[in-house]
GROMACS .gro file of C-alpha atoms in nm:
model
  298
    1MET     CA    1  -1.355   1.226  -1.763
    2GLN     CA    2  -1.110   1.002  -1.585
    3LEU     CA    3  -1.200   0.647  -1.455
    4VAL     CA    4  -0.998   0.554  -1.147
    5THR     CA    5  -1.029   0.188  -1.046
    6THR     CA    6  -0.899  -0.029  -0.773
    7ALA     CA    7  -0.702  -0.333  -0.886
    8GLN     CA    8  -0.638  -0.660  -0.696
    9SER     CA    9  -0.356  -0.811  -0.922
   10VAL     CA   10  -0.148  -0.737  -1.216
   11ASP     CA   11  -0.368  -0.954  -1.443
   12GLN     CA   12  -0.678  -0.771  -1.331
   13ALA     CA   13  -0.497  -0.433  -1.383
   14GLU     CA   14  -0.439  -0.517  -1.745
   15ALA     CA   15  -0.797  -0.625  -1.790
   16LEU     CA   16  -0.918  -0.299  -1.633
   17ILE     CA   17  -0.700  -0.088  -1.858
   18LYS     CA   18  -0.840  -0.270  -2.161
   19ALA     CA   19  -1.188  -0.210  -2.021
   20GLY     CA   20  -1.121   0.168  -2.013
   21ALA     CA   21  -0.959   0.246  -1.675
   22ASP     CA   22  -0.742   0.562  -1.693
   23ARG     CA   23  -0.576   0.531  -1.353
   24LEU     CA   24  -0.520   0.226  -1.138
   25TYR     CA   25  -0.547   0.261  -0.754
   26ILE     CA   26  -0.331   0.015  -0.556
   27GLY     CA   27  -0.133  -0.009  -0.230
   28ASN     CA   28  -0.023  -0.227   0.057
   29SER     CA   29  -0.188  -0.264   0.396
   30ARG     CA   30   0.111  -0.113   0.586
   31PHE     CA   31   0.071   0.238   0.440
   32GLY     CA   32  -0.266   0.216   0.258
   33LEU     CA   33  -0.613   0.153   0.395
   34ARG     CA   34  -0.848  -0.121   0.276
   35GLN     CA   35  -0.632  -0.252  -0.006
   36LYS     CA   36  -0.755  -0.587  -0.141
   37GLY     CA   37  -0.458  -0.764  -0.297
   38ASP     CA   38  -0.156  -0.658  -0.088
   39TRP     CA   39   0.079  -0.504  -0.348
   40THR     CA   40   0.446  -0.595  -0.306
   41ILE     CA   41   0.709  -0.360  -0.439
   42ASP     CA   42   0.780  -0.595  -0.726
   43ALA     CA   43   0.404  -0.606  -0.813
   44VAL     CA   44   0.383  -0.221  -0.796
   45ARG     CA   45   0.688  -0.202  -1.022
   46GLU     CA   46   0.533  -0.447  -1.269
   47VAL     CA   47   0.193  -0.278  -1.280
   48THR     CA   48   0.345   0.068  -1.322
   49GLN     CA   49   0.549  -0.050  -1.623
   50LEU     CA   50   0.233  -0.216  -1.763
   51ALA     CA   51   0.015   0.094  -1.714
   52HIS     CA   52   0.277   0.326  -1.869
   53ARG     CA   53   0.301   0.109  -2.173
   54TYR     CA   54  -0.068   0.170  -2.227
   55GLY     CA   55  -0.032   0.537  -2.151
   56LYS     CA   56  -0.229   0.503  -1.822
   57GLU     CA   57  -0.140   0.606  -1.462
   58VAL     CA   58  -0.087   0.439  -1.121
   59THR     CA   59  -0.179   0.585  -0.787
   60VAL     CA   60  -0.046   0.427  -0.465
   61ALA     CA   61  -0.245   0.465  -0.138
   62VAL     CA   62  -0.042   0.620   0.151
   63ASN     CA   63  -0.357   0.721   0.337
   64ASN     CA   64  -0.325   0.502   0.654
   65LEU     CA   65  -0.360   0.640   1.005
   66MET     CA   66   0.005   0.692   1.065
   67HIS     CA   67   0.189   0.622   1.388
   68ASN     CA   68   0.554   0.684   1.464
   69ASP     CA   69   0.672   0.358   1.323
   70HIS     CA   70   0.487   0.409   0.996
   71ILE     CA   71   0.654   0.751   0.955
   72GLU     CA   72   0.997   0.609   1.022
   73GLU     CA   73   0.956   0.348   0.754
   74LEU     CA   74   0.767   0.578   0.503
   75LYS     CA   75   1.068   0.776   0.369
   76ASP     CA   76   1.228   0.457   0.225
   77TYR     CA   77   0.898   0.336   0.090
   78LEU     CA   78   0.840   0.663  -0.087
   79GLN     CA   79   1.197   0.667  -0.230
   80THR     CA   80   1.126   0.326  -0.384
   81LEU     CA   81   0.799   0.445  -0.528
   82LYS     CA   82   0.976   0.739  -0.677
   83THR     CA   83   1.235   0.512  -0.834
   84ILE     CA   84   0.965   0.291  -0.973
   85GLY     CA   85   0.802   0.591  -1.133
   86VAL     CA   86   0.448   0.578  -0.988
   87ASP     CA   87   0.248   0.873  -1.105
   88ASP     CA   88   0.117   0.991  -0.765
   89VAL     CA   89  -0.008   0.885  -0.420
   90THR     CA   90  -0.295   0.959  -0.188
   91ALA     CA   91  -0.238   1.080   0.163
   92GLY     CA   92  -0.403   1.282   0.446
   93ASP     CA   93  -0.154   1.272   0.731
   94PRO     CA   94   0.048   1.598   0.752
   95GLY     CA   95   0.362   1.411   0.855
   96ALA     CA   96   0.331   1.179   0.557
   97ILE     CA   97   0.252   1.466   0.319
   98ARG     CA   98   0.575   1.642   0.439
   99LEU     CA   99   0.775   1.339   0.340
  100ILE     CA  100   0.597   1.302   0.012
  101ARG     CA  101   0.668   1.654  -0.076
  102GLN     CA  102   1.034   1.611   0.005
  103ALA     CA  103   1.037   1.297  -0.221
  104LYS     CA  104   0.884   1.516  -0.487
  105ILE     CA  105   0.589   1.279  -0.552
  106PRO     CA  106   0.262   1.437  -0.661
  107TYR     CA  107  -0.023   1.361  -0.414
  108TRP     CA  108  -0.393   1.371  -0.384
  109TYR     CA  109  -0.519   1.490  -0.049
  110ASP     CA  110  -0.716   1.217   0.108
  111ALA     CA  111  -0.800   1.249   0.484
  112GLN     CA  112  -1.106   1.030   0.460
  113THR     CA  113  -1.417   1.179   0.641
  114LEU     CA  114  -1.237   1.500   0.724
  115VAL     CA  115  -1.242   1.645   0.370
  116THR     CA  116  -1.563   1.839   0.367
  117SER     CA  117  -1.487   2.196   0.257
  118ALA     CA  118  -1.340   2.398  -0.025
  119LYS     CA  119  -1.114   2.593   0.208
  120GLN     CA  120  -0.959   2.270   0.348
  121ILE     CA  121  -0.874   2.163  -0.003
  122GLN     CA  122  -0.739   2.507  -0.098
  123PHE     CA  123  -0.509   2.487   0.204
  124TRP     CA  124  -0.354   2.169   0.072
  125GLY     CA  125  -0.364   2.289  -0.287
  126LYS     CA  126  -0.124   2.568  -0.172
  127ARG     CA  127   0.095   2.292  -0.042
  128GLU     CA  128   0.120   2.109  -0.379
  129ALA     CA  129  -0.185   1.879  -0.365
  130ILE     CA  130  -0.295   1.794  -0.718
  131GLY     CA  131  -0.646   1.694  -0.630
  132ALA     CA  132  -0.864   1.582  -0.332
  133VAL     CA  133  -1.070   1.287  -0.229
  134VAL     CA  134  -1.372   1.425  -0.069
  135ALA     CA  135  -1.561   1.254   0.217
  136ARG     CA  136  -1.822   1.012   0.088
  137GLU     CA  137  -2.072   1.178   0.326
  138VAL     CA  138  -2.070   1.504   0.127
  139THR     CA  139  -2.391   1.555  -0.070
  140ILE     CA  140  -2.420   1.663  -0.435
  141ASP     CA  141  -2.513   2.012  -0.328
  142GLU     CA  142  -2.202   2.048  -0.117
  143LEU     CA  143  -1.985   1.876  -0.375
  144VAL     CA  144  -2.082   2.115  -0.657
  145LEU     CA  145  -2.006   2.419  -0.437
  146ILE     CA  146  -1.669   2.274  -0.344
  147GLN     CA  147  -1.579   2.205  -0.712
  148GLN     CA  148  -1.684   2.562  -0.809
  149GLN     CA  149  -1.449   2.717  -0.551
  150ILE     CA  150  -1.130   2.526  -0.620
  151GLY     CA  151  -0.904   2.481  -0.923
  152LEU     CA  152  -0.826   2.119  -0.850
  153PRO     CA  153  -1.003   1.805  -0.956
  154VAL     CA  154  -1.234   1.641  -0.684
  155GLU     CA  155  -1.268   1.262  -0.691
  156VAL     CA  156  -1.622   1.128  -0.680
  157GLN     CA  157  -1.692   0.761  -0.601
  158VAL     CA  158  -1.944   0.641  -0.869
  159TYR     CA  159  -1.938   0.275  -0.782
  160GLY     CA  160  -1.861   0.030  -0.503
  161PRO     CA  161  -1.860   0.017  -0.119
  162THR     CA  162  -1.730   0.289   0.106
  163CYS     CA  163  -1.609   0.264   0.457
  164ILE     CA  164  -1.865   0.390   0.714
  165HIS     CA  165  -1.668   0.295   1.034
  166HIS     CA  166  -1.313   0.218   1.108
  167SER     CA  167  -1.180   0.109   1.448
  168LYS     CA  168  -0.810   0.048   1.504
  169ARG     CA  169  -0.923  -0.242   1.743
  170PRO     CA  170  -0.962  -0.596   1.611
  171LEU     CA  171  -1.325  -0.616   1.698
  172VAL     CA  172  -1.391  -0.948   1.518
  173THR     CA  173  -1.098  -1.115   1.702
  174ASN     CA  174  -1.215  -0.966   2.037
  175TYR     CA  175  -1.573  -1.102   1.975
  176PHE     CA  176  -1.445  -1.452   1.906
  177ASN     CA  177  -1.220  -1.442   2.207
  178GLU     CA  178  -1.512  -1.337   2.420
  179LEU     CA  179  -1.715  -1.637   2.293
  180GLY     CA  180  -1.406  -1.860   2.352
  181ARG     CA  181  -1.402  -1.967   1.995
  182PRO     CA  182  -1.088  -1.998   1.780
  183ILE     CA  183  -1.019  -1.696   1.555
  184GLU     CA  184  -0.952  -1.940   1.263
  185GLU     CA  185  -1.332  -1.976   1.243
  186ALA     CA  186  -1.362  -1.609   1.166
  187LYS     CA  187  -1.109  -1.622   0.882
  188GLN     CA  188  -1.322  -1.886   0.693
  189ARG     CA  189  -1.642  -1.666   0.698
  190GLU     CA  190  -1.778  -1.330   0.595
  191PHE     CA  191  -1.953  -1.112   0.854
  192TYR     CA  192  -2.226  -0.849   0.807
  193MET     CA  193  -2.429  -0.603   1.009
  194SER     CA  194  -2.794  -0.523   0.942
  195GLU     CA  195  -3.016  -0.233   1.036
  196PRO     CA  196  -3.281  -0.330   1.299
  197ALA     CA  197  -3.561  -0.200   1.076
  198ASP     CA  198  -3.422  -0.367   0.758
  199THR     CA  199  -3.300  -0.721   0.805
  200THR     CA  200  -3.225  -0.742   0.436
  201SER     CA  201  -2.954  -0.481   0.454
  202ARG     CA  202  -2.591  -0.606   0.464
  203TYR     CA  203  -2.296  -0.401   0.583
  204PRO     CA  204  -1.977  -0.608   0.541
  205ILE     CA  205  -1.730  -0.619   0.832
  206TYR     CA  206  -1.365  -0.666   0.749
  207GLU     CA  207  -1.065  -0.695   0.979
  208ASP     CA  208  -0.698  -0.654   0.889
  209GLU     CA  209  -0.376  -0.535   1.054
  210ASN     CA  210  -0.519  -0.175   1.052
  211GLY     CA  211  -0.825  -0.282   1.264
  212THR     CA  212  -1.191  -0.333   1.179
  213HIS     CA  213  -1.371  -0.179   0.883
  214ILE     CA  214  -1.756  -0.163   0.829
  215PHE     CA  215  -1.857  -0.100   0.467
  216SER     CA  216  -2.168   0.043   0.323
  217GLU     CA  217  -2.379  -0.136   0.070
  218ASP     CA  218  -2.250  -0.071  -0.288
  219LEU     CA  219  -2.278   0.288  -0.409
  220THR     CA  220  -2.376   0.367  -0.763
  221LEU     CA  221  -2.403   0.710  -0.928
  222MET     CA  222  -2.460   0.570  -1.283
  223GLY     CA  223  -2.785   0.762  -1.306
  224GLN     CA  224  -2.625   1.084  -1.183
  225LEU     CA  225  -2.326   1.089  -1.429
  226PRO     CA  226  -2.483   1.365  -1.647
  227THR     CA  227  -2.511   1.582  -1.324
  228LEU     CA  228  -2.144   1.517  -1.251
  229VAL     CA  229  -2.042   1.623  -1.601
  230LYS     CA  230  -2.257   1.921  -1.603
  231ASN     CA  231  -2.092   2.042  -1.275
  232GLY     CA  232  -1.730   1.974  -1.380
  233LEU     CA  233  -1.689   1.668  -1.163
  234HIS     CA  234  -1.487   1.454  -1.398
  235THR     CA  235  -1.276   1.221  -1.178
  236TRP     CA  236  -1.475   0.901  -1.115
  237LYS     CA  237  -1.364   0.637  -0.869
  238LEU     CA  238  -1.483   0.278  -0.895
  239ASP     CA  239  -1.407   0.029  -0.610
  240GLY     CA  240  -1.421  -0.342  -0.695
  241TRP     CA  241  -1.406  -0.470  -0.335
  242HIS     CA  242  -1.729  -0.676  -0.364
  243ALA     CA  243  -1.765  -0.710  -0.745
  244GLY     CA  244  -1.530  -1.008  -0.800
  245ALA     CA  245  -1.497  -1.127  -1.156
  246GLN     CA  246  -1.772  -0.888  -1.269
  247PHE     CA  247  -1.572  -0.573  -1.191
  248VAL     CA  248  -1.395  -0.566  -1.524
  249GLU     CA  249  -1.732  -0.573  -1.703
  250ILE     CA  250  -1.870  -0.304  -1.463
  251VAL     CA  251  -1.571  -0.076  -1.552
  252GLN     CA  252  -1.641  -0.148  -1.917
  253LEU     CA  253  -2.002  -0.035  -1.869
  254PHE     CA  254  -1.891   0.297  -1.711
  255THR     CA  255  -1.652   0.340  -1.998
  256TYR     CA  256  -1.949   0.293  -2.234
  257ALA     CA  257  -2.161   0.535  -2.031
  258ARG     CA  258  -1.883   0.794  -2.058
  259THR     CA  259  -1.867   0.754  -2.438
  260ASN     CA  260  -2.237   0.788  -2.460
  261LEU     CA  261  -2.238   1.101  -2.245
  262LEU     CA  262  -1.977   1.261  -2.485
  263ASN     CA  263  -2.181   1.188  -2.791
  264GLY     CA  264  -2.517   1.267  -2.635
  265ARG     CA  265  -2.659   0.917  -2.630
  266PHE     CA  266  -2.667   0.838  -2.263
  267ASP     CA  267  -2.971   0.636  -2.158
  268ARG     CA  268  -3.005   0.641  -1.785
  269VAL     CA  269  -3.262   0.364  -1.764
  270GLU     CA  270  -3.065   0.126  -1.988
  271MET     CA  271  -2.733   0.196  -1.808
  272GLU     CA  272  -2.881   0.142  -1.459
  273HIS     CA  273  -3.056  -0.182  -1.574
  274ARG     CA  274  -2.726  -0.319  -1.722
  275LEU     CA  275  -2.544  -0.234  -1.402
  276HIS     CA  276  -2.798  -0.417  -1.192
  277GLU     CA  277  -2.756  -0.721  -1.413
  278LEU     CA  278  -2.375  -0.721  -1.338
  279GLN     CA  279  -2.402  -0.649  -0.963
  280PRO     CA  280  -2.342  -0.949  -0.734
  281GLU     CA  281  -2.676  -1.048  -0.581
  282THR     CA  282  -2.530  -1.038  -0.224
  283PHE     CA  283  -2.498  -0.658  -0.239
  284ARG     CA  284  -2.767  -0.400  -0.309
  285LEU     CA  285  -2.696  -0.090  -0.499
  286GLY     CA  286  -2.795   0.262  -0.382
  287THR     CA  287  -2.699   0.630  -0.400
  288GLY     CA  288  -2.586   0.647  -0.036
  289LEU     CA  289  -2.595   1.005   0.110
  290TRP     CA  290  -2.524   1.172  -0.219
  291LEU     CA  291  -2.884   1.287  -0.309
  292ARG     CA  292  -2.977   1.394   0.045
  293LYS     CA  293  -2.981   1.754   0.166
  294PRO     CA  294  -2.688   1.865   0.380
  295GLU     CA  295  -2.905   1.930   0.677
  296GLU     CA  296  -3.011   1.564   0.674
  297ILE     CA  297  -2.648   1.449   0.710
  298LYS     CA  298  -2.559   1.692   0.979
   0.00000   0.00000   0.00000
């Protein structure tokens, strides 16, 4: 069972490795989506060397919505990543994948919400994909069927927020312009949306050079880890976007849970209780769409 974790800095990356992370997920905002901690080439080089000293891996996000100018710049970026020795990248744009294959860098197929069937993953598996990041809207019933039909690992997000809306437009900036207020105000605050029927819900809104992103509340599949293991879903992604300083401890807890699963001592109630104690109060934990029936999502 492999723990894949986001990292915001070299220092945090080392702490995450010591907490049990097997693969670090990093990237810059030019070619990767929703990367907290914009990783320079020097930082990517440093963290790759660090991870390899510990026998761990580094994945770089190349999963942005690519335009012509991105593609023109991507070839040199990939060559630099190849020289640095990163282990693999994630990508979903066919043009980007073509360049990645030419650079001979292993890649995970990650086309965001579009990855919803085994046949689609098999298509990219025949084109050298080493695994797939399945849409977070896919339920457990569908996910198990997908894993049964393919010979590649499928990444499952077991902790953290996931993006539920992405617009290329700067919606926060446009809103402040409409109000006639300086955009500098927006940069000093955090913004959220709530459901009309549930005013306690909080869906964070984040704007960067790639547009506007609306996140879900924090996902947790701590209680469903035995189901994942039983069905061969062994690649677990943890996103520390909201977790702050507690993220290292949260990763450590999932490492402990993995150990207990292997030795038959996993206690669901205890693990979920300990995770809730570490969770920032601002963000609720939930299972998202994972436990619903497929027809409820469609």
